């Protein structure tokens, strides 16, 4: 087997995300396919490249040595592709690539961008991993990304990115069946949900850290069901699970969305772009449309609107934050 650039890119993705599962999602592959590819690469190189641990994948000494050689090659190939893309830019027309973790604000953002840039081919990349999206911005695969950062679980923000902070602290609510006893209250305490099963998506960056922190503070150890938040509606309405949700989430028939007492779980929302980026629209225009879209859905949400009224409509919007030192570590926005 001869190593190709795609193999080196796969190794870098595993190292950057710390997980074969997350790397597979970033690369658009299935986890079994990437695992098989990794085994073949290791066989070709004659040694193990990553330690497989319960918390993810960590490079072995051999892996570190290979990555030191692989990263410059991958970067050079990315640069070559960007140069070719730039050279043919005028022939194919302007393009704008944005990314986002799951948010109801995205539809309005896209709508506004298409009105602002009718001649631009605007595309969206959705991913549960904020870290993966930030990496794609840093490597030029995306022009900008709208992501969330769980309080107490900082993201790995690559050097060279500028953060436009939308909301400094967005409270996360809880979704439960409207027949649940706690649904009769305007605000729900975490301790009131001690006997419920909580649905958790373990692939969301920072999810476990945020939930374990609020469970520990409430003195509970609830049962946990692993699943995809996008498919949780039926289980919630059936009364099988409760699950954290965004305050802007739309309620469905049979579901109640309530704030948690004291707002123990929160995320920071921001848009990231490269310092030297030259997309079809300026970062200020992108952020202005995102802000307008977010404010529209925030005030349209009954539960969030009530929370905003109680807090005097307090939302910290529109702050640009310089790129920061990359921390280690990484809830749905």
mmCIF file of C-alpha atoms in Angstrom:
data_model
loop_
_atom_site.group_PDB
_atom_site.id
_atom_site.type_symbol
_atom_site.label_atom_id
_atom_site.label_comp_id
_atom_site.label_asym_id
_atom_site.label_seq_id
_atom_site.Cartn_x
_atom_site.Cartn_y
_atom_site.Cartn_z
ATOM 1 C CA UNK A 1 0.000 0.000 0.000
ATOM 2 C CA UNK A 2 1.352 3.428 -0.996
ATOM 3 C CA UNK A 3 0.512 6.368 1.214
ATOM 4 C CA UNK A 4 -1.485 9.165 -0.406
ATOM 5 C CA UNK A 5 -2.348 12.681 0.729
ATOM 6 C CA UNK A 6 -5.828 11.503 1.745
ATOM 7 C CA UNK A 7 -4.204 9.039 4.153
ATOM 8 C CA UNK A 8 -2.101 11.803 5.706
ATOM 9 C CA UNK A 9 -5.182 14.025 5.931
ATOM 10 C CA UNK A 10 -6.988 11.229 7.805
ATOM 11 C CA UNK A 11 -4.148 10.917 10.318
ATOM 12 C CA UNK A 12 -4.166 14.679 10.919
ATOM 13 C CA UNK A 13 -7.938 14.652 11.391
ATOM 14 C CA UNK A 14 -7.726 11.890 14.006
ATOM 15 C CA UNK A 15 -5.010 13.753 15.872
ATOM 16 C CA UNK A 16 -6.822 17.111 15.679
ATOM 17 C CA UNK A 17 -10.225 15.818 16.803
ATOM 18 C CA UNK A 18 -8.848 13.262 19.262
ATOM 19 C CA UNK A 19 -11.328 10.671 18.037
ATOM 20 C CA UNK A 20 -11.750 8.348 15.061
ATOM 21 C CA UNK A 21 -15.517 8.960 15.224
ATOM 22 C CA UNK A 22 -15.191 12.741 15.062
ATOM 23 C CA UNK A 23 -12.496 12.543 12.410
ATOM 24 C CA UNK A 24 -14.732 10.337 10.255
ATOM 25 C CA UNK A 25 -17.533 12.901 10.496
ATOM 26 C CA UNK A 26 -15.151 15.717 9.577
ATOM 27 C CA UNK A 27 -13.865 13.757 6.575
ATOM 28 C CA UNK A 28 -17.325 12.677 5.432
ATOM 29 C CA UNK A 29 -16.610 8.994 6.090
ATOM 30 C CA UNK A 30 -18.149 6.291 8.244
ATOM 31 C CA UNK A 31 -16.293 5.347 11.407
ATOM 32 C CA UNK A 32 -15.742 1.708 10.315
ATOM 33 C CA UNK A 33 -14.264 2.886 6.998
ATOM 34 C CA UNK A 34 -11.820 5.224 8.707
ATOM 35 C CA UNK A 35 -10.886 2.547 11.260
ATOM 36 C CA UNK A 36 -10.117 0.109 8.437
ATOM 37 C CA UNK A 37 -8.087 2.766 6.632
ATOM 38 C CA UNK A 38 -6.111 3.505 9.804
ATOM 39 C CA UNK A 39 -5.269 -0.177 10.248
ATOM 40 C CA UNK A 40 -3.974 -0.324 6.660
ATOM 41 C CA UNK A 41 -1.851 2.805 7.164
ATOM 42 C CA UNK A 42 -0.376 1.379 10.371
ATOM 43 C CA UNK A 43 0.373 -1.901 8.602
ATOM 44 C CA UNK A 44 2.109 -0.015 5.768
ATOM 45 C CA UNK A 45 4.214 1.994 8.228
ATOM 46 C CA UNK A 46 4.953 -0.993 10.443
ATOM 47 C CA UNK A 47 3.662 0.287 13.775
ATOM 48 C CA UNK A 48 0.796 1.630 15.848
ATOM 49 C CA UNK A 49 0.157 5.342 15.295
ATOM 50 C CA UNK A 50 -2.496 5.991 17.958
ATOM 51 C CA UNK A 51 -3.226 4.724 21.443
ATOM 52 C CA UNK A 52 -6.914 3.693 21.591
ATOM 53 C CA UNK A 53 -8.301 4.933 24.917
ATOM 54 C CA UNK A 54 -11.841 5.249 26.353
ATOM 55 C CA UNK A 55 -11.603 9.032 25.959
ATOM 56 C CA UNK A 56 -10.387 8.910 22.351
ATOM 57 C CA UNK A 57 -7.219 8.458 20.303
ATOM 58 C CA UNK A 58 -3.776 9.772 21.257
ATOM 59 C CA UNK A 59 -0.679 9.663 18.990
ATOM 60 C CA UNK A 60 2.051 7.160 19.855
ATOM 61 C CA UNK A 61 5.705 8.233 19.542
ATOM 62 C CA UNK A 62 5.675 6.842 15.996
ATOM 63 C CA UNK A 63 2.428 8.682 15.374
ATOM 64 C CA UNK A 64 3.978 11.975 16.469
ATOM 65 C CA UNK A 65 6.884 11.430 14.103
ATOM 66 C CA UNK A 66 4.572 10.681 11.166
ATOM 67 C CA UNK A 67 2.326 13.667 11.955
ATOM 68 C CA UNK A 68 5.327 16.018 11.964
ATOM 69 C CA UNK A 69 5.985 15.033 8.354
ATOM 70 C CA UNK A 70 2.334 14.744 7.334
ATOM 71 C CA UNK A 71 1.099 18.181 8.450
ATOM 72 C CA UNK A 72 3.334 20.252 6.122
ATOM 73 C CA UNK A 73 2.366 18.030 3.170
ATOM 74 C CA UNK A 74 -1.351 18.390 3.908
ATOM 75 C CA UNK A 75 -0.938 22.153 4.359
ATOM 76 C CA UNK A 76 0.919 22.485 1.043
ATOM 77 C CA UNK A 77 -1.779 20.527 -0.768
ATOM 78 C CA UNK A 78 -4.452 22.733 0.809
ATOM 79 C CA UNK A 79 -2.541 25.820 -0.317
ATOM 80 C CA UNK A 80 -2.256 24.434 -3.859
ATOM 81 C CA UNK A 81 -5.999 23.788 -4.002
ATOM 82 C CA UNK A 82 -6.725 27.297 -2.687
ATOM 83 C CA UNK A 83 -4.434 28.864 -5.313
ATOM 84 C CA UNK A 84 -6.154 26.950 -8.110
ATOM 85 C CA UNK A 85 -9.561 27.896 -6.694
ATOM 86 C CA UNK A 86 -8.535 31.537 -6.487
ATOM 87 C CA UNK A 87 -7.233 31.538 -10.049
ATOM 88 C CA UNK A 88 -10.556 30.278 -11.421
ATOM 89 C CA UNK A 89 -12.677 32.409 -9.060
ATOM 90 C CA UNK A 90 -13.859 34.837 -11.726
ATOM 91 C CA UNK A 91 -14.749 32.047 -14.132
ATOM 92 C CA UNK A 92 -17.085 30.216 -11.799
ATOM 93 C CA UNK A 93 -18.477 33.181 -9.831
ATOM 94 C CA UNK A 94 -18.295 34.088 -6.157
ATOM 95 C CA UNK A 95 -18.832 31.438 -3.518
ATOM 96 C CA UNK A 96 -19.488 31.628 0.198
ATOM 97 C CA UNK A 97 -19.113 28.561 2.420
ATOM 98 C CA UNK A 98 -20.486 28.828 5.966
ATOM 99 C CA UNK A 99 -20.838 26.242 8.696
ATOM 100 C CA UNK A 100 -22.873 25.861 11.860
ATOM 101 C CA UNK A 101 -23.718 23.560 14.686
ATOM 102 C CA UNK A 102 -27.454 22.905 14.884
ATOM 103 C CA UNK A 103 -29.338 26.186 15.406
ATOM 104 C CA UNK A 104 -32.780 27.488 14.372
ATOM 105 C CA UNK A 105 -31.031 30.741 13.443
ATOM 106 C CA UNK A 106 -29.295 29.158 10.450
ATOM 107 C CA UNK A 107 -32.328 29.199 8.114
ATOM 108 C CA UNK A 108 -32.833 32.941 8.613
ATOM 109 C CA UNK A 109 -29.098 33.533 8.240
ATOM 110 C CA UNK A 110 -29.040 31.780 4.879
ATOM 111 C CA UNK A 111 -32.169 33.638 3.749
ATOM 112 C CA UNK A 112 -30.638 37.016 4.548
ATOM 113 C CA UNK A 113 -27.308 36.134 2.928
ATOM 114 C CA UNK A 114 -29.014 35.114 -0.308
ATOM 115 C CA UNK A 115 -30.908 38.403 -0.372
ATOM 116 C CA UNK A 116 -27.699 40.330 0.323
ATOM 117 C CA UNK A 117 -25.633 38.288 -2.187
ATOM 118 C CA UNK A 118 -27.986 37.150 -4.967
ATOM 119 C CA UNK A 119 -25.117 36.366 -7.373
ATOM 120 C CA UNK A 120 -23.150 34.336 -4.811
ATOM 121 C CA UNK A 121 -23.288 30.561 -4.480
ATOM 122 C CA UNK A 122 -23.863 30.243 -0.713
ATOM 123 C CA UNK A 123 -23.578 26.787 0.868
ATOM 124 C CA UNK A 124 -23.955 25.516 4.440
ATOM 125 C CA UNK A 125 -22.078 22.751 6.262
ATOM 126 C CA UNK A 126 -23.824 21.459 9.420
ATOM 127 C CA UNK A 127 -21.910 19.482 12.035
ATOM 128 C CA UNK A 128 -22.466 18.613 15.699
ATOM 129 C CA UNK A 129 -18.776 19.236 16.360
ATOM 130 C CA UNK A 130 -17.902 22.911 16.866
ATOM 131 C CA UNK A 131 -14.215 21.977 16.958
ATOM 132 C CA UNK A 132 -14.469 20.343 13.527
ATOM 133 C CA UNK A 133 -16.112 23.444 12.044
ATOM 134 C CA UNK A 134 -13.470 25.752 13.520
ATOM 135 C CA UNK A 135 -10.772 23.549 12.016
ATOM 136 C CA UNK A 136 -12.484 23.801 8.620
ATOM 137 C CA UNK A 137 -12.493 27.603 8.859
ATOM 138 C CA UNK A 138 -8.807 27.628 9.790
ATOM 139 C CA UNK A 139 -7.905 25.386 6.835
ATOM 140 C CA UNK A 140 -9.952 27.365 4.321
ATOM 141 C CA UNK A 141 -12.728 24.831 3.803
ATOM 142 C CA UNK A 142 -15.234 27.306 5.262
ATOM 143 C CA UNK A 143 -15.325 31.107 5.175
ATOM 144 C CA UNK A 144 -17.106 31.406 8.541
ATOM 145 C CA UNK A 145 -18.754 29.205 11.146
ATOM 146 C CA UNK A 146 -21.446 29.863 13.761
ATOM 147 C CA UNK A 147 -20.725 27.660 16.776
ATOM 148 C CA UNK A 148 -21.428 27.238 20.479
ATOM 149 C CA UNK A 149 -19.040 26.731 23.375
ATOM 150 C CA UNK A 150 -20.274 24.966 26.502
ATOM 151 C CA UNK A 151 -19.594 26.850 29.693
ATOM 152 C CA UNK A 152 -16.665 25.168 31.442
ATOM 153 C CA UNK A 153 -15.630 23.190 28.338
ATOM 154 C CA UNK A 154 -13.578 25.522 26.097
ATOM 155 C CA UNK A 155 -13.248 24.806 22.402
ATOM 156 C CA UNK A 156 -9.941 24.357 20.596
ATOM 157 C CA UNK A 157 -9.895 27.594 18.613
ATOM 158 C CA UNK A 158 -7.082 27.529 16.012
ATOM 159 C CA UNK A 159 -4.675 30.427 15.790
ATOM 160 C CA UNK A 160 -5.518 33.046 13.194
ATOM 161 C CA UNK A 161 -9.279 33.071 13.760
ATOM 162 C CA UNK A 162 -11.327 36.085 14.847
ATOM 163 C CA UNK A 163 -14.382 35.508 17.044
ATOM 164 C CA UNK A 164 -17.486 37.687 16.681
ATOM 165 C CA UNK A 165 -19.385 36.998 19.885
ATOM 166 C CA UNK A 166 -23.157 36.842 19.435
ATOM 167 C CA UNK A 167 -24.300 35.858 22.948
ATOM 168 C CA UNK A 168 -21.937 35.703 25.914
ATOM 169 C CA UNK A 169 -24.143 33.334 27.916
ATOM 170 C CA UNK A 170 -27.189 31.687 26.348
ATOM 171 C CA UNK A 171 -29.132 29.611 28.913
ATOM 172 C CA UNK A 172 -29.954 26.054 27.895
ATOM 173 C CA UNK A 173 -33.523 24.879 28.570
ATOM 174 C CA UNK A 174 -35.021 21.422 29.094
ATOM 175 C CA UNK A 175 -37.469 19.622 26.786
ATOM 176 C CA UNK A 176 -39.939 17.262 28.449
ATOM 177 C CA UNK A 177 -43.377 15.798 27.816
ATOM 178 C CA UNK A 178 -46.208 18.253 28.476
ATOM 179 C CA UNK A 179 -47.702 15.558 30.737
ATOM 180 C CA UNK A 180 -44.578 15.576 32.959
ATOM 181 C CA UNK A 181 -45.349 16.965 36.467
ATOM 182 C CA UNK A 182 -42.507 19.483 36.131
ATOM 183 C CA UNK A 183 -44.041 20.886 32.915
ATOM 184 C CA UNK A 184 -46.732 22.583 35.043
ATOM 185 C CA UNK A 185 -44.044 24.906 36.458
ATOM 186 C CA UNK A 186 -42.665 27.999 34.781
ATOM 187 C CA UNK A 187 -39.121 27.011 35.799
ATOM 188 C CA UNK A 188 -37.795 23.489 36.391
ATOM 189 C CA UNK A 189 -35.141 22.472 38.895
ATOM 190 C CA UNK A 190 -32.555 19.913 37.794
ATOM 191 C CA UNK A 191 -33.241 17.914 40.966
ATOM 192 C CA UNK A 192 -36.892 17.538 39.866
ATOM 193 C CA UNK A 193 -35.643 15.407 36.954
ATOM 194 C CA UNK A 194 -33.533 12.992 39.019
ATOM 195 C CA UNK A 195 -35.768 10.007 38.241
ATOM 196 C CA UNK A 196 -35.999 10.711 34.519
ATOM 197 C CA UNK A 197 -33.904 9.291 31.724
ATOM 198 C CA UNK A 198 -31.839 12.023 30.073
ATOM 199 C CA UNK A 199 -31.114 11.735 26.378
ATOM 200 C CA UNK A 200 -27.524 12.754 25.626
ATOM 201 C CA UNK A 201 -25.717 13.000 22.310
ATOM 202 C CA UNK A 202 -22.116 12.031 23.186
ATOM 203 C CA UNK A 203 -20.814 13.285 19.827
ATOM 204 C CA UNK A 204 -21.548 16.937 20.695
ATOM 205 C CA UNK A 205 -18.415 18.751 21.873
ATOM 206 C CA UNK A 206 -18.591 19.634 25.564
ATOM 207 C CA UNK A 207 -21.903 17.838 26.157
ATOM 208 C CA UNK A 208 -20.775 15.429 28.836
ATOM 209 C CA UNK A 209 -18.756 18.018 30.701
ATOM 210 C CA UNK A 210 -21.674 20.427 30.913
ATOM 211 C CA UNK A 211 -24.246 17.861 31.986
ATOM 212 C CA UNK A 212 -22.021 16.101 34.513
ATOM 213 C CA UNK A 213 -21.330 19.461 36.126
ATOM 214 C CA UNK A 214 -25.003 20.370 36.639
ATOM 215 C CA UNK A 215 -25.908 16.843 37.761
ATOM 216 C CA UNK A 216 -23.145 16.914 40.354
ATOM 217 C CA UNK A 217 -24.249 20.362 41.564
ATOM 218 C CA UNK A 218 -27.833 19.094 41.946
ATOM 219 C CA UNK A 219 -26.673 15.904 43.668
ATOM 220 C CA UNK A 220 -28.286 13.543 41.150
ATOM 221 C CA UNK A 221 -27.096 10.655 38.991
ATOM 222 C CA UNK A 222 -29.801 10.187 36.368
ATOM 223 C CA UNK A 223 -30.114 7.364 33.895
ATOM 224 C CA UNK A 224 -28.695 8.268 30.491
ATOM 225 C CA UNK A 225 -29.817 7.322 27.001
ATOM 226 C CA UNK A 226 -27.407 7.953 24.130
ATOM 227 C CA UNK A 227 -29.018 9.296 21.002
ATOM 228 C CA UNK A 228 -29.273 12.013 18.389
ATOM 229 C CA UNK A 229 -30.998 15.218 19.499
ATOM 230 C CA UNK A 230 -32.608 15.577 16.086
ATOM 231 C CA UNK A 231 -34.496 12.306 16.631
ATOM 232 C CA UNK A 232 -35.329 12.858 20.315
ATOM 233 C CA UNK A 233 -38.748 14.478 19.768
ATOM 234 C CA UNK A 234 -40.760 11.255 19.722
ATOM 235 C CA UNK A 235 -39.115 9.950 22.900
ATOM 236 C CA UNK A 236 -39.636 13.275 24.682
ATOM 237 C CA UNK A 237 -43.313 13.558 23.747
ATOM 238 C CA UNK A 238 -43.847 9.922 24.764
ATOM 239 C CA UNK A 239 -42.473 10.731 28.216
ATOM 240 C CA UNK A 240 -39.537 8.364 27.837
ATOM 241 C CA UNK A 241 -36.769 10.947 28.165
ATOM 242 C CA UNK A 242 -35.999 14.556 28.982
ATOM 243 C CA UNK A 243 -33.262 16.348 27.102
ATOM 244 C CA UNK A 244 -31.470 19.712 27.150
ATOM 245 C CA UNK A 245 -32.324 22.041 24.302
ATOM 246 C CA UNK A 246 -31.676 25.504 22.964
ATOM 247 C CA UNK A 247 -33.998 28.234 24.251
ATOM 248 C CA UNK A 248 -34.822 29.045 20.630
ATOM 249 C CA UNK A 249 -35.987 25.473 19.946
ATOM 250 C CA UNK A 250 -39.554 25.210 18.676
ATOM 251 C CA UNK A 251 -41.929 23.217 20.855
ATOM 252 C CA UNK A 252 -43.845 20.351 19.245
ATOM 253 C CA UNK A 253 -47.227 18.847 20.049
ATOM 254 C CA UNK A 254 -46.933 16.960 23.331
ATOM 255 C CA UNK A 255 -43.686 18.718 24.310
ATOM 256 C CA UNK A 256 -42.947 21.467 26.828
ATOM 257 C CA UNK A 257 -39.788 23.592 26.846
ATOM 258 C CA UNK A 258 -38.872 25.122 30.186
ATOM 259 C CA UNK A 259 -35.893 27.074 31.578
ATOM 260 C CA UNK A 260 -33.817 25.491 34.333
ATOM 261 C CA UNK A 261 -33.783 27.179 37.734
ATOM 262 C CA UNK A 262 -30.709 29.390 38.095
ATOM 263 C CA UNK A 263 -29.684 28.769 34.454
ATOM 264 C CA UNK A 264 -26.956 26.266 35.464
ATOM 265 C CA UNK A 265 -26.248 25.198 31.885
ATOM 266 C CA UNK A 266 -25.190 27.768 29.313
ATOM 267 C CA UNK A 267 -23.249 28.177 26.088
ATOM 268 C CA UNK A 268 -21.420 31.025 24.384
ATOM 269 C CA UNK A 269 -22.423 31.686 20.782
ATOM 270 C CA UNK A 270 -19.974 33.174 18.316
ATOM 271 C CA UNK A 271 -19.089 33.373 14.645
ATOM 272 C CA UNK A 272 -15.493 32.614 13.678
ATOM 273 C CA UNK A 273 -13.629 33.569 10.515
ATOM 274 C CA UNK A 274 -10.007 33.868 9.429
ATOM 275 C CA UNK A 275 -8.172 37.142 9.920
ATOM 276 C CA UNK A 276 -7.034 37.136 6.291
ATOM 277 C CA UNK A 277 -10.284 35.814 4.812
ATOM 278 C CA UNK A 278 -11.788 37.537 1.763
ATOM 279 C CA UNK A 279 -15.211 35.929 1.345
ATOM 280 C CA UNK A 280 -17.937 37.224 -0.929
ATOM 281 C CA UNK A 281 -19.231 39.303 1.999
ATOM 282 C CA UNK A 282 -17.345 41.034 4.782
ATOM 283 C CA UNK A 283 -17.271 39.483 8.249
ATOM 284 C CA UNK A 284 -19.288 42.449 9.530
ATOM 285 C CA UNK A 285 -22.041 41.781 6.967
ATOM 286 C CA UNK A 286 -22.087 38.061 7.759
ATOM 287 C CA UNK A 287 -22.334 38.803 11.462
ATOM 288 C CA UNK A 288 -25.023 41.458 11.011
ATOM 289 C CA UNK A 289 -27.244 38.975 9.159
ATOM 290 C CA UNK A 290 -26.574 36.287 11.763
ATOM 291 C CA UNK A 291 -27.439 38.685 14.598
ATOM 292 C CA UNK A 292 -30.701 39.723 12.934
ATOM 293 C CA UNK A 293 -31.660 36.084 12.366
ATOM 294 C CA UNK A 294 -30.895 35.112 15.963
ATOM 295 C CA UNK A 295 -32.852 38.015 17.434
ATOM 296 C CA UNK A 296 -35.808 37.113 15.217
ATOM 297 C CA UNK A 297 -36.060 33.544 16.486
ATOM 298 C CA UNK A 298 -35.184 34.494 20.080
ATOM 299 C CA UNK A 299 -38.214 36.768 20.399
ATOM 300 C CA UNK A 300 -40.417 34.349 18.427
ATOM 301 C CA UNK A 301 -39.797 31.568 20.978
ATOM 302 C CA UNK A 302 -42.463 31.700 23.702
ATOM 303 C CA UNK A 303 -40.280 30.188 26.418
ATOM 304 C CA UNK A 304 -37.206 32.243 25.533
ATOM 305 C CA UNK A 305 -39.260 35.435 25.156
ATOM 306 C CA UNK A 306 -40.609 34.982 28.697
ATOM 307 C CA UNK A 307 -37.055 34.439 29.973
ATOM 308 C CA UNK A 308 -35.828 37.558 28.172
ATOM 309 C CA UNK A 309 -38.642 39.647 29.632
ATOM 310 C CA UNK A 310 -37.740 38.449 33.147
ATOM 311 C CA UNK A 311 -34.125 39.381 32.475
ATOM 312 C CA UNK A 312 -34.931 42.772 30.921
ATOM 313 C CA UNK A 313 -34.176 41.512 27.423
ATOM 314 C CA UNK A 314 -30.520 41.122 28.317
ATOM 315 C CA UNK A 315 -28.484 39.705 25.441
ATOM 316 C CA UNK A 316 -24.837 40.549 24.890
ATOM 317 C CA UNK A 317 -24.648 40.893 21.120
ATOM 318 C CA UNK A 318 -22.040 42.006 18.643
ATOM 319 C CA UNK A 319 -18.636 41.763 20.323
ATOM 320 C CA UNK A 320 -15.521 40.994 18.271
ATOM 321 C CA UNK A 321 -12.949 38.991 20.206
ATOM 322 C CA UNK A 322 -9.316 38.621 19.042
ATOM 323 C CA UNK A 323 -8.023 35.094 18.498
ATOM 324 C CA UNK A 324 -6.887 33.505 21.736
ATOM 325 C CA UNK A 325 -4.373 30.921 22.830
ATOM 326 C CA UNK A 326 -5.573 27.436 21.995
ATOM 327 C CA UNK A 327 -6.838 25.668 25.153
ATOM 328 C CA UNK A 328 -7.276 21.945 25.520
ATOM 329 C CA UNK A 329 -10.760 20.462 25.534
ATOM 330 C CA UNK A 330 -14.158 21.251 23.671
ATOM 331 C CA UNK A 331 -23.666 21.008 24.260
ATOM 332 C CA UNK A 332 -25.656 21.817 21.749
ATOM 333 C CA UNK A 333 -25.977 25.561 20.969
#
